[in-house]
Coordinates of C-alpha atoms and ligand atoms in Angstrom, one line a residue:
M1 CA 23.0 -17.9 -19.4
L2 CA 24.9 -15.9 -16.7
D3 CA 26.0 -13.4 -19.7
Q4 CA 22.7 -12.8 -20.8
A5 CA 21.6 -12.0 -17.1
R6 CA 24.3 -9.5 -16.5
A7 CA 23.4 -7.8 -19.8
L8 CA 19.8 -7.6 -18.4
D9 CA 20.9 -6.1 -15.1
A10 CA 23.3 -3.6 -16.5
A11 CA 19.9 -2.5 -18.7
D12 CA 17.8 -3.0 -15.8
P13 CA 15.9 0.6 -14.8
L14 CA 15.6 -0.6 -11.2
R15 CA 19.4 -1.6 -10.7
E16 CA 19.9 1.1 -8.2
Y17 CA 17.3 -0.2 -6.0
R18 CA 19.1 -3.3 -5.0
S19 CA 21.5 -1.3 -2.5
R20 CA 18.7 0.2 -0.7
F21 CA 18.1 -3.3 0.7
E22 CA 20.5 -5.5 3.0
L23 CA 21.4 -8.6 1.4
P24 CA 23.9 -10.8 3.1
E25 CA 26.7 -11.9 0.7
G26 CA 26.2 -15.4 -1.1
V27 CA 22.6 -15.5 -0.5
I28 CA 20.1 -15.5 -3.3
Y29 CA 16.7 -14.7 -2.2
L30 CA 13.7 -15.7 -4.0
D31 CA 11.3 -15.8 -1.0
G32 CA 10.4 -12.0 -0.8
N33 CA 6.9 -13.3 -1.5
S34 CA 7.0 -15.0 1.9
L35 CA 8.9 -12.2 3.8
G36 CA 10.3 -9.1 2.0
A37 CA 14.0 -8.1 2.5
L38 CA 15.1 -5.5 4.7
P39 CA 15.4 -1.8 3.5
K40 CA 18.4 -0.2 4.8
A41 CA 16.2 2.8 6.0
T42 CA 14.3 0.9 8.2
K43 CA 17.1 0.5 10.4
A44 CA 17.4 4.0 10.8
R45 CA 14.0 4.6 11.1
L46 CA 13.4 2.1 13.9
S47 CA 16.6 3.6 15.8
H48 CA 15.1 6.9 15.5
V49 CA 11.7 5.8 16.6
V50 CA 13.3 3.9 19.5
Q51 CA 15.8 6.2 21.0
R52 CA 14.0 9.8 20.1
E53 CA 10.5 9.2 19.6
W54 CA 10.1 6.4 22.3
G55 CA 13.2 6.6 24.6
S56 CA 12.7 11.0 24.6
D57 CA 9.5 11.9 24.1
L58 CA 8.0 9.0 25.4
I59 CA 4.1 9.1 25.3
R60 CA 4.0 12.7 24.2
S61 CA 5.0 10.9 20.4
W62 CA 1.6 10.2 20.3
N63 CA 0.8 13.8 19.0
A64 CA 3.5 15.5 16.4
T65 CA 6.6 16.7 18.2
E66 CA 9.6 18.0 16.8
N67 CA 11.5 14.7 16.5
G68 CA 8.2 13.5 14.5
G69 CA 5.9 11.3 16.6
D70 CA 2.4 11.6 15.2
W71 CA 2.1 8.0 16.2
I72 CA -1.9 8.3 16.4
T73 CA -2.5 8.7 12.5
A74 CA 0.2 6.0 11.6
P75 CA -2.7 3.7 10.3
Q76 CA -4.6 6.3 8.1
R77 CA -1.0 7.7 6.7
I78 CA 0.3 4.6 5.7
G79 CA -2.9 3.4 4.6
A80 CA -3.0 6.5 2.2
K81 CA 0.9 5.5 0.9
I82 CA -0.4 1.8 0.1
A83 CA -3.5 3.5 -1.9
P84 CA -1.8 4.0 -4.9
L85 CA -0.3 0.5 -5.4
V86 CA -3.7 -0.9 -5.3
G87 CA -5.8 1.5 -7.3
A88 CA -7.4 3.1 -4.0
Q89 CA -8.1 6.5 -3.0
P90 CA -5.7 7.6 0.2
H91 CA -8.6 7.5 2.5
E92 CA -10.2 4.3 1.6
V93 CA -7.2 2.1 2.8
I94 CA -5.8 1.5 6.3
A95 CA -2.9 -0.4 7.8
C96 CA -3.7 -2.4 11.1
D97 CA -3.6 -5.9 12.6
S98 CA -3.3 -8.7 10.5
V99 CA -5.0 -10.2 7.2
S100 CA -6.5 -12.6 9.3
V101 CA -8.0 -10.5 12.1
N102 CA -8.9 -7.8 8.8
L103 CA -10.6 -10.5 7.0
T104 CA -13.1 -11.3 10.1
K105 CA -13.9 -7.6 10.4
L106 CA -14.7 -7.4 6.8
I107 CA -16.8 -10.7 6.6
G108 CA -18.4 -9.4 9.5
A109 CA -19.4 -6.1 8.0
A110 CA -20.4 -7.8 4.6
L111 CA -23.1 -10.4 6.0
T112 CA -24.4 -7.4 8.0
M113 CA -25.1 -5.3 4.9
N114 CA -26.1 -8.0 2.9
A115 CA -28.9 -9.0 5.6
G116 CA -30.7 -12.1 4.6
R117 CA -27.8 -13.7 2.9
T118 CA -25.4 -16.2 4.8
V119 CA -23.4 -17.6 2.1
V120 CA -19.7 -16.7 1.8
L121 CA -18.3 -17.9 -1.6
S122 CA -14.8 -18.7 -2.1
E123 CA -12.6 -21.9 -3.5
P124 CA -11.1 -24.7 -2.1
G125 CA -7.2 -24.6 -1.5
N126 CA -7.7 -20.6 -0.9
F127 CA -5.3 -19.7 1.6
P128 CA -6.1 -21.7 4.9
T129 CA -6.7 -18.7 7.3
D130 CA -9.3 -17.0 4.6
L131 CA -11.5 -20.0 5.0
Y132 CA -10.8 -20.5 9.1
M133 CA -12.2 -17.1 9.3
V134 CA -15.1 -17.9 7.8
Q135 CA -15.2 -21.1 9.6
G136 CA -15.2 -19.2 12.8
L137 CA -18.2 -17.2 11.7
Q138 CA -20.0 -20.5 10.7
A139 CA -19.5 -22.0 14.1
R140 CA -21.3 -19.3 15.6
G141 CA -24.5 -19.4 13.2
M142 CA -23.3 -16.4 11.7
A143 CA -21.8 -17.4 8.0
E144 CA -22.5 -20.6 5.5
Q145 CA -19.0 -21.4 3.8
R146 CA -19.8 -22.5 0.3
L147 CA -16.5 -23.4 -1.7
V148 CA -16.7 -23.9 -5.6
A149 CA -13.9 -24.4 -8.3
R150 CA -12.3 -21.4 -9.7
D151 CA -13.7 -22.3 -13.2
K152 CA -17.1 -22.8 -11.8
M153 CA -17.2 -19.4 -9.9
I154 CA -19.3 -17.2 -12.4
E155 CA -22.0 -20.2 -12.5
A156 CA -22.2 -20.7 -8.5
L157 CA -23.1 -16.9 -8.8
D158 CA -26.2 -17.4 -11.1
P159 CA -29.2 -17.1 -9.2
K160 CA -30.3 -20.6 -10.8
N161 CA -27.3 -22.0 -9.2
G162 CA -27.7 -20.8 -5.6
G163 CA -26.3 -17.4 -6.4
R164 CA -29.1 -15.7 -4.5
D165 CA -28.1 -16.8 -1.2
V166 CA -24.5 -15.4 -1.6
A167 CA -23.7 -12.5 0.5
L168 CA -19.9 -12.2 0.1
L169 CA -17.4 -13.2 -2.6
M170 CA -14.1 -13.5 -1.0
L171 CA -11.2 -14.8 -3.2
T172 CA -7.8 -14.5 -3.0
H173 CA -6.5 -12.3 -6.3
V174 CA -3.0 -14.4 -6.6
H175 CA -3.1 -17.7 -5.4
Y176 CA -0.1 -18.3 -3.0
K177 CA 0.6 -21.6 -4.2
T178 CA 0.3 -21.5 -8.2
G179 CA 0.4 -17.8 -8.4
E180 CA -2.7 -18.2 -10.4
M181 CA -4.4 -15.0 -10.8
F182 CA -8.2 -14.2 -10.6
D183 CA -9.7 -12.0 -13.4
M184 CA -10.5 -9.3 -10.5
A185 CA -12.9 -6.7 -12.7
A186 CA -14.8 -9.7 -14.3
L187 CA -15.5 -11.8 -11.1
T188 CA -16.3 -8.5 -9.0
K189 CA -19.0 -7.9 -11.7
A190 CA -20.4 -11.1 -11.8
A191 CA -20.8 -11.1 -7.9
H192 CA -22.1 -7.4 -8.0
D193 CA -24.9 -9.0 -11.0
A194 CA -26.0 -11.6 -8.1
G195 CA -26.2 -9.0 -5.2
A196 CA -23.2 -10.2 -3.6
L197 CA -20.4 -7.8 -2.1
V198 CA -16.5 -8.6 -2.9
L199 CA -13.8 -9.2 -0.5
W200 CA -10.4 -9.6 -2.2
D201 CA -7.0 -11.0 -0.6
L202 CA -4.2 -8.9 -1.9
S203 CA -1.4 -10.5 0.2
H204 CA 0.3 -11.9 -3.1
S205 CA -0.6 -8.8 -5.0
G206 CA 0.2 -5.6 -3.3
G207 CA 3.7 -4.2 -4.9
A208 CA 3.8 -7.2 -7.4
V209 CA 1.2 -7.2 -9.8
P210 CA -1.1 -4.4 -11.3
V211 CA -4.2 -4.0 -9.0
D212 CA -6.9 -1.2 -9.4
L213 CA -9.5 -2.1 -6.8
N214 CA -11.5 1.1 -8.0
A215 CA -11.5 0.2 -11.5
A216 CA -13.0 -3.4 -10.6
G217 CA -15.6 -1.9 -8.5
A218 CA -14.0 -4.1 -5.2
D219 CA -15.8 -3.6 -2.0
F220 CA -13.4 -4.5 0.0
A221 CA -9.5 -6.0 0.4
V222 CA -6.9 -6.9 2.7
G223 CA -3.2 -7.3 2.2
C224 CA -0.2 -8.4 3.7
G225 CA 2.7 -5.9 4.9
Y226 CA 5.5 -8.5 5.0
K227 CA 5.9 -9.4 1.8
Y228 CA 6.1 -7.3 -1.3
L229 CA 5.7 -4.3 0.8
N230 CA 9.1 -5.1 2.7
G231 CA 7.1 -4.5 6.1
G232 CA 9.4 -6.9 8.3
P233 CA 8.2 -10.2 9.9
G234 CA 4.8 -9.9 11.4
A235 CA 4.3 -6.3 9.8
P236 CA 0.8 -4.9 9.9
A237 CA -1.5 -5.6 7.2
Y238 CA -3.9 -3.4 5.4
A239 CA -7.5 -3.0 4.7
F240 CA -9.6 -1.4 1.6
V241 CA -13.1 -0.3 2.0
A242 CA -14.9 1.6 -0.8
E243 CA -15.7 5.3 -0.3
R244 CA -19.4 4.3 -1.3
H245 CA -19.4 1.9 1.9
H246 CA -18.1 4.3 4.5
E247 CA -21.4 5.5 6.0
T248 CA -22.9 2.2 6.1
F249 CA -20.1 -0.4 6.6
R250 CA -20.0 -1.8 10.4
Q251 CA -17.1 -4.3 11.5
P252 CA -17.5 -6.2 14.5
I253 CA -14.4 -5.9 16.2
T254 CA -15.7 -2.7 17.7
G255 CA -12.6 -1.4 19.8
W256 CA -11.9 2.0 21.1
M257 CA -9.2 3.0 18.6
G258 CA -12.2 2.7 15.9
H259 CA -14.3 4.8 17.9
A260 CA -15.3 8.0 16.5
Q261 CA -13.7 10.0 19.6
P262 CA -11.6 7.3 21.3
F263 CA -10.2 10.1 24.0
A264 CA -13.7 11.1 25.3
F265 CA -13.8 7.5 27.0
S266 CA -17.5 7.1 26.4
D267 CA -19.4 4.1 27.5
T268 CA -21.2 3.8 24.0
Y269 CA -19.3 2.4 20.8
E270 CA -19.9 4.8 18.0
P271 CA -17.8 4.2 14.9
A272 CA -15.3 6.7 13.5
P273 CA -16.0 8.2 9.8
G274 CA -14.7 6.1 6.9
V275 CA -12.6 3.6 6.8
S276 CA -10.9 4.3 10.6
R277 CA -13.7 2.5 12.0
M278 CA -11.6 -0.8 10.8
L279 CA -9.4 0.0 14.0
A280 CA -9.8 -1.7 16.8
G281 CA -6.9 -1.6 19.5
T282 CA -3.7 0.5 19.8
P283 CA -1.5 0.1 17.0
P284 CA 2.0 -1.2 17.3
I285 CA 3.9 1.6 16.5
L286 CA 7.5 0.0 16.1
A287 CA 6.1 -2.2 13.6
M288 CA 3.9 0.5 12.0
A289 CA 7.5 2.5 11.8
A290 CA 9.0 -0.6 9.8
L291 CA 6.0 -1.1 7.5
E292 CA 5.8 2.7 6.5
C293 CA 9.5 2.8 5.3
G294 CA 8.9 -0.6 2.9
V295 CA 5.9 1.0 1.6
E296 CA 7.5 4.3 0.9
L297 CA 10.1 2.5 -0.8
M298 CA 7.8 0.7 -3.0
A299 CA 6.3 3.7 -3.6
E300 CA 8.7 5.7 -4.9
I301 CA 9.6 3.1 -7.5
G302 CA 6.1 2.6 -8.6
M303 CA 3.8 0.0 -9.6
D304 CA 4.5 0.1 -13.4
R305 CA 8.2 -0.3 -13.1
L306 CA 7.6 -3.3 -10.4
V307 CA 5.5 -5.0 -12.8
A308 CA 7.7 -4.6 -15.7
K309 CA 10.9 -6.1 -14.0
S310 CA 8.5 -8.6 -12.1
R311 CA 7.5 -10.1 -15.8
A312 CA 11.1 -9.7 -17.4
L313 CA 12.5 -11.6 -14.3
S314 CA 10.1 -14.1 -14.1
E315 CA 10.0 -14.8 -17.8
F316 CA 13.9 -15.0 -17.8
F317 CA 13.8 -17.5 -14.8
G318 CA 11.0 -19.5 -16.9
A319 CA 12.9 -19.8 -20.1
A320 CA 16.0 -20.8 -18.4
M321 CA 14.2 -23.6 -16.1
A322 CA 12.9 -25.2 -19.5
Q323 CA 16.4 -25.3 -20.8
H324 CA 18.2 -26.5 -17.9
C325 CA 15.9 -28.4 -15.3
P326 CA 13.2 -29.6 -18.3
H327 CA 12.2 -32.3 -15.4
M328 CA 10.5 -29.5 -13.1
R329 CA 7.0 -29.3 -14.0
C330 CA 5.9 -25.6 -13.7
V331 CA 2.3 -24.9 -12.5
S332 CA 2.3 -21.1 -12.6
P333 CA 0.4 -20.0 -15.8
A334 CA 2.5 -19.5 -18.9
D335 CA 1.2 -15.8 -19.2
P336 CA 3.1 -13.6 -17.0
A337 CA -0.1 -10.8 -17.3
Q338 CA -2.2 -14.1 -15.6
R339 CA 0.1 -14.7 -12.9
G340 CA 1.7 -13.2 -9.4
S341 CA 5.6 -12.4 -9.2
Q342 CA 6.3 -16.3 -8.9
L343 CA 6.8 -19.5 -10.5
S344 CA 6.1 -22.6 -9.0
F345 CA 7.2 -26.3 -9.9
R346 CA 5.8 -29.7 -8.8
H347 CA 8.1 -32.6 -7.6
A348 CA 7.3 -35.0 -5.8
E349 CA 10.6 -34.3 -3.8
A350 CA 10.1 -30.8 -3.5
Y351 CA 11.0 -30.4 0.1
A352 CA 14.2 -31.9 -0.2
I353 CA 15.1 -30.0 -3.2
C354 CA 14.3 -26.8 -1.5
Q355 CA 16.6 -27.8 1.4
A356 CA 19.3 -28.5 -0.7
L357 CA 18.5 -25.1 -2.5
I358 CA 18.6 -23.4 0.9
A359 CA 22.0 -25.3 1.7
R360 CA 23.6 -23.4 -1.0
G361 CA 22.3 -20.1 -0.3
V362 CA 19.3 -20.1 -2.7
I363 CA 16.1 -19.2 -0.8
G364 CA 13.1 -20.2 -2.4
D365 CA 10.4 -21.9 -0.2
F366 CA 8.2 -25.4 -0.2
R367 CA 4.6 -25.6 0.3
D368 CA 3.0 -28.8 0.9
P369 CA 2.4 -31.7 -0.7
D370 CA 5.1 -31.0 -3.7
I371 CA 5.2 -27.2 -4.6
L372 CA 8.8 -25.6 -4.9
R373 CA 8.2 -21.6 -5.0
F374 CA 10.3 -18.7 -6.4
G375 CA 8.7 -15.1 -5.9
F376 CA 10.7 -12.7 -7.8
A377 CA 10.4 -9.4 -5.4
P378 CA 11.2 -6.8 -8.6
A379 CA 12.9 -4.3 -6.3
Y380 CA 15.9 -6.0 -5.3
V381 CA 16.2 -9.4 -7.0
S382 CA 18.4 -9.5 -10.2
F383 CA 18.7 -11.3 -13.1
A384 CA 21.9 -12.7 -12.3
D385 CA 20.3 -14.1 -9.0
A386 CA 17.5 -15.9 -11.3
A387 CA 20.2 -17.5 -13.6
G388 CA 22.3 -18.8 -10.1
A389 CA 19.3 -20.2 -8.8
V390 CA 18.6 -22.1 -11.9
T391 CA 22.5 -23.0 -12.1
A392 CA 22.4 -24.6 -8.7
L393 CA 19.1 -26.3 -9.0
A394 CA 20.2 -28.2 -12.2
E395 CA 23.2 -29.0 -10.4
I396 CA 21.2 -30.5 -7.7
L397 CA 18.8 -32.2 -9.8
D398 CA 21.7 -33.9 -11.9
S399 CA 24.1 -34.6 -9.1
G400 CA 21.0 -36.3 -7.0
E401 CA 22.4 -33.9 -3.8
W402 CA 19.2 -33.3 -2.5
D403 CA 18.9 -37.1 -1.3
A404 CA 20.5 -36.7 1.5
P405 CA 19.0 -37.2 5.1
E406 CA 19.2 -33.9 6.4
F407 CA 17.3 -32.6 3.8
R408 CA 14.1 -34.6 4.7
Q409 CA 13.9 -33.5 8.5
R410 CA 10.8 -31.1 8.5
A411 CA 11.2 -27.9 10.2
A412 CA 8.2 -26.1 11.7
V413 CA 8.2 -23.5 9.1
T414 CA 8.5 -24.9 5.7
Ligands
PLP1 C1 -3.1 -15.2 0.8 C2 -2.9 -14.8 2.3 N1 -3.8 -14.6 3.1 C3 -3.6 -14.3 4.4 C4 -2.3 -14.6 4.9 C5 -2.1 -14.9 6.5 O1 -2.0 -13.2 6.6 P1 -1.7 -12.9 8.6 O2 -0.6 -13.5 8.6 O3 -1.5 -11.2 8.4 O4 -3.0 -13.3 9.1 C6 -1.2 -15.1 3.9 C7 0.1 -15.1 4.7 O5 0.9 -15.5 3.7 C8 -1.5 -15.3 2.7 O6 -0.5 -15.8 1.8

């Protein structure tokens, strides 16, 4: 297995990119779907922003300076760099806030645009924050949550089945636990046929799988900066608003940074043109600078190469698991074109097994109640990493090494 992995690494067109990341010796990192690795460029960039732009230029850096600055346009500038990764035009994407906050803004916008309808349709088991955001609006009488199993989604949009009440279809493109991927184009069309708008959560998609928001006709999307975009812990998220809605959409968190003229300090809110009205408060510039480095690296590699490597890696890992760990049941779709850049396995002792792996330097993660999840960040994970992880897992399972009290202690973050 290791020989085959080494041969694949030698032929890998992305092999040089691994050295552009900080990857600790002795660690196999298969959790870039939760927190991307640190690009080396980020360290130098943050040091420049802290020392020169903030330290020397102080508040002048909100405008362009000799040292760079231009902080005020960071949300739009970074959004434009994310756009080609998700099939959007540069002026349709903006980097701001968290996914959670952007969800609330866009659910609120959709409900206003589809007046007379209140239902937000989603699936049970969607990422919790997506559902909690709907529930927050529901508690204020502004929305009604309807959850339907994924294979019944198209039926639920049929007018005969209550589809006429649906204001918004809100789905996560790649499921965080299983990696299952929705057919974005087909569901977007079904929702539009029912008179509903569509909001896609791309948190596990952007930078990992092919996404073409405009080809699918999507209305809105949100996505995460700290996973496959390598923007750093708690990095700002991004939001997409299709150009055709730029004149009409109104989001409810009407902060001063989303005003048409923030520095006119008017008493009355007037939305900025286009996607800029997604802004609320002052952008976190240090976090934005880190996000920009991660995004630039992904943009440099380009989605075609990222997707090809991601699929090759997960196929290699899946085949090795079937051979060496046959008792781990894969719950991700078998076809790499139908799943995210991850493979998930079900095991009653998944938590302890995950901890035993981490003790050996193989970092994947656990998702309650019984999922062991491995993410393949294509920019820096090697085939040798994949082989090493399978070998370690096979040894842990064969020896029963996972069955120790220290591996059953639940930490706050799993
Ligand atoms: C699908 C999905 N949506 C939303 C989030 C949460 O995003 P944020 O912490 O930026 O609100 C996550 C985090 O893992 C996620 O996986």
